CSV table of C-alpha atoms in Angstrom, one decimal:
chain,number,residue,atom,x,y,z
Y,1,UNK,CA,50.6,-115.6,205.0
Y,2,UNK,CA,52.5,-114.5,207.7
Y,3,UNK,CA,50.4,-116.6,210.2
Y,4,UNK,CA,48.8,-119.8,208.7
Y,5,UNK,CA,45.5,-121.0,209.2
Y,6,UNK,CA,45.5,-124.8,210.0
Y,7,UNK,CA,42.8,-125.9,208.6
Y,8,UNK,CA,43.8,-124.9,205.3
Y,9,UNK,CA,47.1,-126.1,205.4
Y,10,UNK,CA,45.1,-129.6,206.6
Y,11,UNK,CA,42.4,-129.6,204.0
Y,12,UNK,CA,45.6,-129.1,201.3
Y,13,UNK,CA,47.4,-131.9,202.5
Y,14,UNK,CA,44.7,-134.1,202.3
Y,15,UNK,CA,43.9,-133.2,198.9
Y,16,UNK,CA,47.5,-134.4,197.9
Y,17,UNK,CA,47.7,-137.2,199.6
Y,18,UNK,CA,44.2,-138.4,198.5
Y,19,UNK,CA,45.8,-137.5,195.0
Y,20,UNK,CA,48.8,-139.7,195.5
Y,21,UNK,CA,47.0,-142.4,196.1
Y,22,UNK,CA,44.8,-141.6,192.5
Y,23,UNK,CA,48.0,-142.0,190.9
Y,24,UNK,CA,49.3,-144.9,192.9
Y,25,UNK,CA,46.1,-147.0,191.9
Y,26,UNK,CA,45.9,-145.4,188.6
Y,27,UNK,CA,49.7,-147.1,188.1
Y,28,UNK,CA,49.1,-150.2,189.5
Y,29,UNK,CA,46.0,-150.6,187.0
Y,30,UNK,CA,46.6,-148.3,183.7
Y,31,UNK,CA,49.8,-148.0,183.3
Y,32,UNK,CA,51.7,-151.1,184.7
Y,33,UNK,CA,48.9,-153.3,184.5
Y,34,UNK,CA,49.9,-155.2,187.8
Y,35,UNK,CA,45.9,-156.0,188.9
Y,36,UNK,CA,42.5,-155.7,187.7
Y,37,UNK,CA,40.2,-153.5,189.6
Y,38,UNK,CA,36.8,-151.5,188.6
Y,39,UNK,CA,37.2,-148.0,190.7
Y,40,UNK,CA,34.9,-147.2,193.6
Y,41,UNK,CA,32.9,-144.2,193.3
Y,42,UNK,CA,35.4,-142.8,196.2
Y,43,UNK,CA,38.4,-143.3,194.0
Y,44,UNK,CA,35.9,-141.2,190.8
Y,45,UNK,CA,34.9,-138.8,193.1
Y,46,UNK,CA,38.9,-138.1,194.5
Y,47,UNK,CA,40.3,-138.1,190.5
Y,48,UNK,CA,37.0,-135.8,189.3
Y,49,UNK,CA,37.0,-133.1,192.3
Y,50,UNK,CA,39.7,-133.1,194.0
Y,51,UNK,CA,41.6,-130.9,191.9
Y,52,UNK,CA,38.7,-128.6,192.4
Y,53,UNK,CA,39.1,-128.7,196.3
Y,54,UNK,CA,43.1,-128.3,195.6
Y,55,UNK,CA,41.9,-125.1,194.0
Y,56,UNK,CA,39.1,-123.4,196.0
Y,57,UNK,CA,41.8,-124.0,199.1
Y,58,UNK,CA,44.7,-122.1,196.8
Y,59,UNK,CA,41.9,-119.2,195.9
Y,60,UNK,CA,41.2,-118.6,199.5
Y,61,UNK,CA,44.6,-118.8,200.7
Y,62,UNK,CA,45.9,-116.2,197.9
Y,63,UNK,CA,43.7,-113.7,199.6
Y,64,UNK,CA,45.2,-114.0,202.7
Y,65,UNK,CA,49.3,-113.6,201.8
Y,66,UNK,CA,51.2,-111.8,199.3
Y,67,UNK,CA,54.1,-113.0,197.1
Y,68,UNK,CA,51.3,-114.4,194.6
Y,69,UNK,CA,53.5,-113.5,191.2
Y,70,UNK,CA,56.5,-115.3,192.3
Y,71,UNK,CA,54.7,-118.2,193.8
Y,72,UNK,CA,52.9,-118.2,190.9
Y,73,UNK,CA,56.1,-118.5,188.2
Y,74,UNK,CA,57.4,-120.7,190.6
Y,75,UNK,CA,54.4,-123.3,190.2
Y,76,UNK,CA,54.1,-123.1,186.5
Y,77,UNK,CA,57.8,-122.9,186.0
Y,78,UNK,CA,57.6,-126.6,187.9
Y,79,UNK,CA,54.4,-127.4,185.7
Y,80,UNK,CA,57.0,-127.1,182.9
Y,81,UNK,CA,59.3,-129.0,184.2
Y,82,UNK,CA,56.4,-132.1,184.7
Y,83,UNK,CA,55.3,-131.5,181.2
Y,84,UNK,CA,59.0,-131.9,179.7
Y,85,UNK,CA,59.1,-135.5,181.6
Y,86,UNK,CA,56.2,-136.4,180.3
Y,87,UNK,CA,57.0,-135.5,176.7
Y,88,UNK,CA,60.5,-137.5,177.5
Y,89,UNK,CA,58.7,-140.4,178.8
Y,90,UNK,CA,56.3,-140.5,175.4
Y,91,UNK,CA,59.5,-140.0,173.2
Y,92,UNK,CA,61.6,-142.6,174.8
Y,93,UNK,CA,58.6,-145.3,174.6
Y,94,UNK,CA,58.4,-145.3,178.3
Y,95,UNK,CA,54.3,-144.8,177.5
Y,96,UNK,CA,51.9,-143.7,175.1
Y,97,UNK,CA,51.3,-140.1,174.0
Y,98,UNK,CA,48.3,-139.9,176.4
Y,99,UNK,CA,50.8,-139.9,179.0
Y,100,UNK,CA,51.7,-135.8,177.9
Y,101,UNK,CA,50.5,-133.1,179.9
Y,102,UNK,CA,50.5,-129.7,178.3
Y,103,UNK,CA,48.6,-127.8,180.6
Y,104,UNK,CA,47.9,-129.6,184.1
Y,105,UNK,CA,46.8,-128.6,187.4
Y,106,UNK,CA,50.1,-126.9,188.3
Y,107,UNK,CA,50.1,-125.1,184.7
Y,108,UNK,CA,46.4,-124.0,185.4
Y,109,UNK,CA,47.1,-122.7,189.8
Y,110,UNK,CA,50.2,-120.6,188.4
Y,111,UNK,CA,48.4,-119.5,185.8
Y,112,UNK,CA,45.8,-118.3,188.2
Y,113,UNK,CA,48.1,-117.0,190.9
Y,114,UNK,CA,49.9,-115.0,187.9
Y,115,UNK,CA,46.3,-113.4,187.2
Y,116,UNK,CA,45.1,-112.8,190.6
Y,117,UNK,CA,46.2,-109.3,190.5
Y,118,UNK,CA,44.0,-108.1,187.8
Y,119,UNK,CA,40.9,-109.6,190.2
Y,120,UNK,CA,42.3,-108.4,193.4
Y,121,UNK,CA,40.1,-105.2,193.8
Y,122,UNK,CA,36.7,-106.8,193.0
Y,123,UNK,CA,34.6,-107.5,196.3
Y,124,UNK,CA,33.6,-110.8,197.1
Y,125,UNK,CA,30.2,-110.8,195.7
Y,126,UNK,CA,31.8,-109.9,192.3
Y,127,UNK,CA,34.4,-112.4,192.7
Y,128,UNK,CA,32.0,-115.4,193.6
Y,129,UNK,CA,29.7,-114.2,190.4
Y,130,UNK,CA,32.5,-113.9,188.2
Y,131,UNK,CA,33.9,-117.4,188.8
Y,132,UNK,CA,30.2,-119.3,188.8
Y,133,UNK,CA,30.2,-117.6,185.0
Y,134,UNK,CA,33.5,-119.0,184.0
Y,135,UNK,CA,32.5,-122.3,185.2
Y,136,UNK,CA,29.6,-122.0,183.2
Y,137,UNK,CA,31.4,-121.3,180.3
Y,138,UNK,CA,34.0,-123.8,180.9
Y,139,UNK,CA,31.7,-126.3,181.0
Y,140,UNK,CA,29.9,-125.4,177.8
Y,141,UNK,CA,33.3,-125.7,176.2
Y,142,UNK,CA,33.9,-129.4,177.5
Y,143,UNK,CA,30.5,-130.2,175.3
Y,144,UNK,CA,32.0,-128.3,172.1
Y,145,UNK,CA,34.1,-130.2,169.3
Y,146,UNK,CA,37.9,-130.4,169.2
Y,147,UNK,CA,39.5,-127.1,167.9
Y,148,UNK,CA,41.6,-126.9,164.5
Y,149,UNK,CA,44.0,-125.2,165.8
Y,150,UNK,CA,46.1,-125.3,169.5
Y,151,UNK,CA,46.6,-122.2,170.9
Y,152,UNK,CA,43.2,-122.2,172.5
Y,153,UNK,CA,44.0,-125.1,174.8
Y,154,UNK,CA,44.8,-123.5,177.9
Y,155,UNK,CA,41.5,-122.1,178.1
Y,156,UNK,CA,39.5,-125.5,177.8
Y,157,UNK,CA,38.8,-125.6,173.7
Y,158,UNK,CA,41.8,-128.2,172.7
Y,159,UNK,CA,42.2,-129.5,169.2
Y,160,UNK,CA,40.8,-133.0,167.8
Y,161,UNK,CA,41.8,-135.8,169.1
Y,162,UNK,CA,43.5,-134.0,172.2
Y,163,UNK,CA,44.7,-136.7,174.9
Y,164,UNK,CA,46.1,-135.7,178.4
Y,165,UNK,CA,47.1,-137.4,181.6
Y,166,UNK,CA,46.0,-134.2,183.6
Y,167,UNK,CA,44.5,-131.5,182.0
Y,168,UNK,CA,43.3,-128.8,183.7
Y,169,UNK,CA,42.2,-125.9,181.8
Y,170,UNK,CA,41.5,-121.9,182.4
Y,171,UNK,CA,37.7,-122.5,181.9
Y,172,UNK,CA,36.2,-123.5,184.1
Y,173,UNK,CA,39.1,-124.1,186.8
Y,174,UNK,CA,39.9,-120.1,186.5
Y,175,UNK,CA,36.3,-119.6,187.5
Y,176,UNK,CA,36.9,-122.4,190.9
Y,177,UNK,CA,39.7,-120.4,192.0
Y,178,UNK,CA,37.8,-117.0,192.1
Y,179,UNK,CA,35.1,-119.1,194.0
Y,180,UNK,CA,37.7,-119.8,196.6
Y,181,UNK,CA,39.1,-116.2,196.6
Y,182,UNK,CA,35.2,-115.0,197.3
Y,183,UNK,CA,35.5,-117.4,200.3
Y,184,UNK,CA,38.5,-116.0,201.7
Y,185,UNK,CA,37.6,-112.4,201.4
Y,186,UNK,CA,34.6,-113.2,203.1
Y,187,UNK,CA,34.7,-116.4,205.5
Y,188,UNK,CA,38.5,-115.7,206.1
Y,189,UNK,CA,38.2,-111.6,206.3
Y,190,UNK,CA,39.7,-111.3,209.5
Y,191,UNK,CA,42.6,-113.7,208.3
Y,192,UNK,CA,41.9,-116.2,211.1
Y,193,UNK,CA,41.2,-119.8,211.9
Y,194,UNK,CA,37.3,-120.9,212.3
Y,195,UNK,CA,38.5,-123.8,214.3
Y,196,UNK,CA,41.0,-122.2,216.7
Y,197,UNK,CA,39.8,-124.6,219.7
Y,198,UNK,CA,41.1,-127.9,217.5
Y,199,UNK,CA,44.1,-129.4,219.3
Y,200,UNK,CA,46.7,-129.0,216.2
Y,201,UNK,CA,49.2,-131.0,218.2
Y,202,UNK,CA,47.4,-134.4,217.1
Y,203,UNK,CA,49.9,-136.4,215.6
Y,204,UNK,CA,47.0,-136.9,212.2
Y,205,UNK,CA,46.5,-132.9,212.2
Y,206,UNK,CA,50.3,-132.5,212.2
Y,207,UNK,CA,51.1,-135.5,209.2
Y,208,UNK,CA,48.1,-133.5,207.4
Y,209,UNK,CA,49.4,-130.0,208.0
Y,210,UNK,CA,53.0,-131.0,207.3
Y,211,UNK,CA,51.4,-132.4,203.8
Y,212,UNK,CA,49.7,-129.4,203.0
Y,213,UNK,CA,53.0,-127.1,203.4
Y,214,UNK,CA,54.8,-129.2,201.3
Y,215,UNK,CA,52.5,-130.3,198.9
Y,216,UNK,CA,54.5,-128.6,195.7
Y,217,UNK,CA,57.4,-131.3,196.6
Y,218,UNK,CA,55.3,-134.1,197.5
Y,219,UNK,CA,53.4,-134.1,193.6
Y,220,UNK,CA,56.6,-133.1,192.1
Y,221,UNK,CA,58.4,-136.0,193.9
Y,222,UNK,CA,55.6,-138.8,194.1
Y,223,UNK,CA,55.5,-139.8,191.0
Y,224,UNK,CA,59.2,-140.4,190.1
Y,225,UNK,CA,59.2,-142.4,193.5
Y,226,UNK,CA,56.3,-144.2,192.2
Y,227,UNK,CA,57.7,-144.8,188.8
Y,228,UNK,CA,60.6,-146.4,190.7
Y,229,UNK,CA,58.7,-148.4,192.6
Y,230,UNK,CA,56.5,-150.4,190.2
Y,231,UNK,CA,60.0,-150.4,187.3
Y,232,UNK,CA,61.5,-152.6,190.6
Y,233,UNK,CA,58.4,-154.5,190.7
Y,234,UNK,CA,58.4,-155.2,186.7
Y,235,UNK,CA,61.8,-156.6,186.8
Y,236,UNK,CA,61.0,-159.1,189.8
């Protein structure tokens, strides 16, 4: 994107930051066990869709730039990366085998940044049909019994007894992204802002913004600083 649309690069930034704090309060209760606390409905509502937001924003903003293959490798090669710490952290004792993620949400966006070719052409209208039917079909797969076999995990049908810490399949979050590019071939056609009046220069739109351009980093970073954080205040 050669020039970005703020209130993209906002809405993004508060996706992750909203997810940090998930995970911070997740820790603090799950994993650590420092406090007991029954979630609000904000906190189920955050955890359950915002991962959904995260990737309606990334479907409209792939229609808008270029470079989507090696962004693309880029995000799953770091999906990798979180999914050999988390095997690390299981094997060492550091937590339980829940703790694994095989195919999270940055497995699942370069995943879908590395198809987005092969939907490129479609119009909108196709685009927006297309996704509401994997959806469909991913959904209809969360009510279907564990698989025998694993190689059909990516696309939402996991084997028995499959436990993850983030797992976001193909179907339906495949069929969310293509909902976001329909958007951004059609409310974002001309490639511009819908709010180019807002005064970007407030200091909350500019902490959210400069979230939302680093927002890789900050989910590849957060949780090792987390991690850090509560270890420190195990040992006290």
């Amino acid at each position: 994107m050669k020039k970005r649309i703020w209130e993209l690069d906002a809405l993004r930034g508060l996706c992750i930051l909203g997810m940090v704090v998930v995970h911070f309060i997740y820790d603090l209760v799950e994993l650590y066990g420092l406090i007991q606390w029954e979630y609000p409905p904000l906190f189920s509502f955050v955890q359950n869709w915002g991962g959904v937001l995260f990737l309606l924003i990334s479907g409209i903003c792939v229609t808008l730039g270029s470079r989507c293959i090696r962004r693309g490798l880029l995000v799953f090669a770091c999906g990798l990366v979180v999914s050999g710490v988390t095997y690390g952290m299981y094997r060492f004792g550091f937590s339980g085998e829940s703790i694994i993620i095989y195919f999270g949400v940055l497995h699942c966006l370069g995943a879908c940044m590395l198809l987005w070719p092969v939907f490129r052409r479609l119009p909108h209208w196709a685009l927006a049909l297309l996704g509401i039917i994997l959806v469909a079909v991913g959904f209809y797969f969360d009510d279907l019994p564990g698989m025998g076999f694993p190689w059909l995990m990516p696309l939402g049908l996991p084997w028995e007894g499959f436990s993850s810490s983030d797992y976001f399949p193909l179907l339906p979050y495949l069929g969310f992204f293509l909902l976001g590019s329909a958007l951004g071939k059609s409310v974002y056609r001309n490639k511009e802002s819908l709010l180019p009046k807002v005064n970007t220069q407030n200091l909350l739109i500019r902490c959210l913004l400069w979230c939302g351009k680093q927002s890789l980093w900050i989910y590849m970073l957060h949780q090792p600083i987390l991690s850090g954080i509560f270890f420190l205040i195990t040992l006290s």
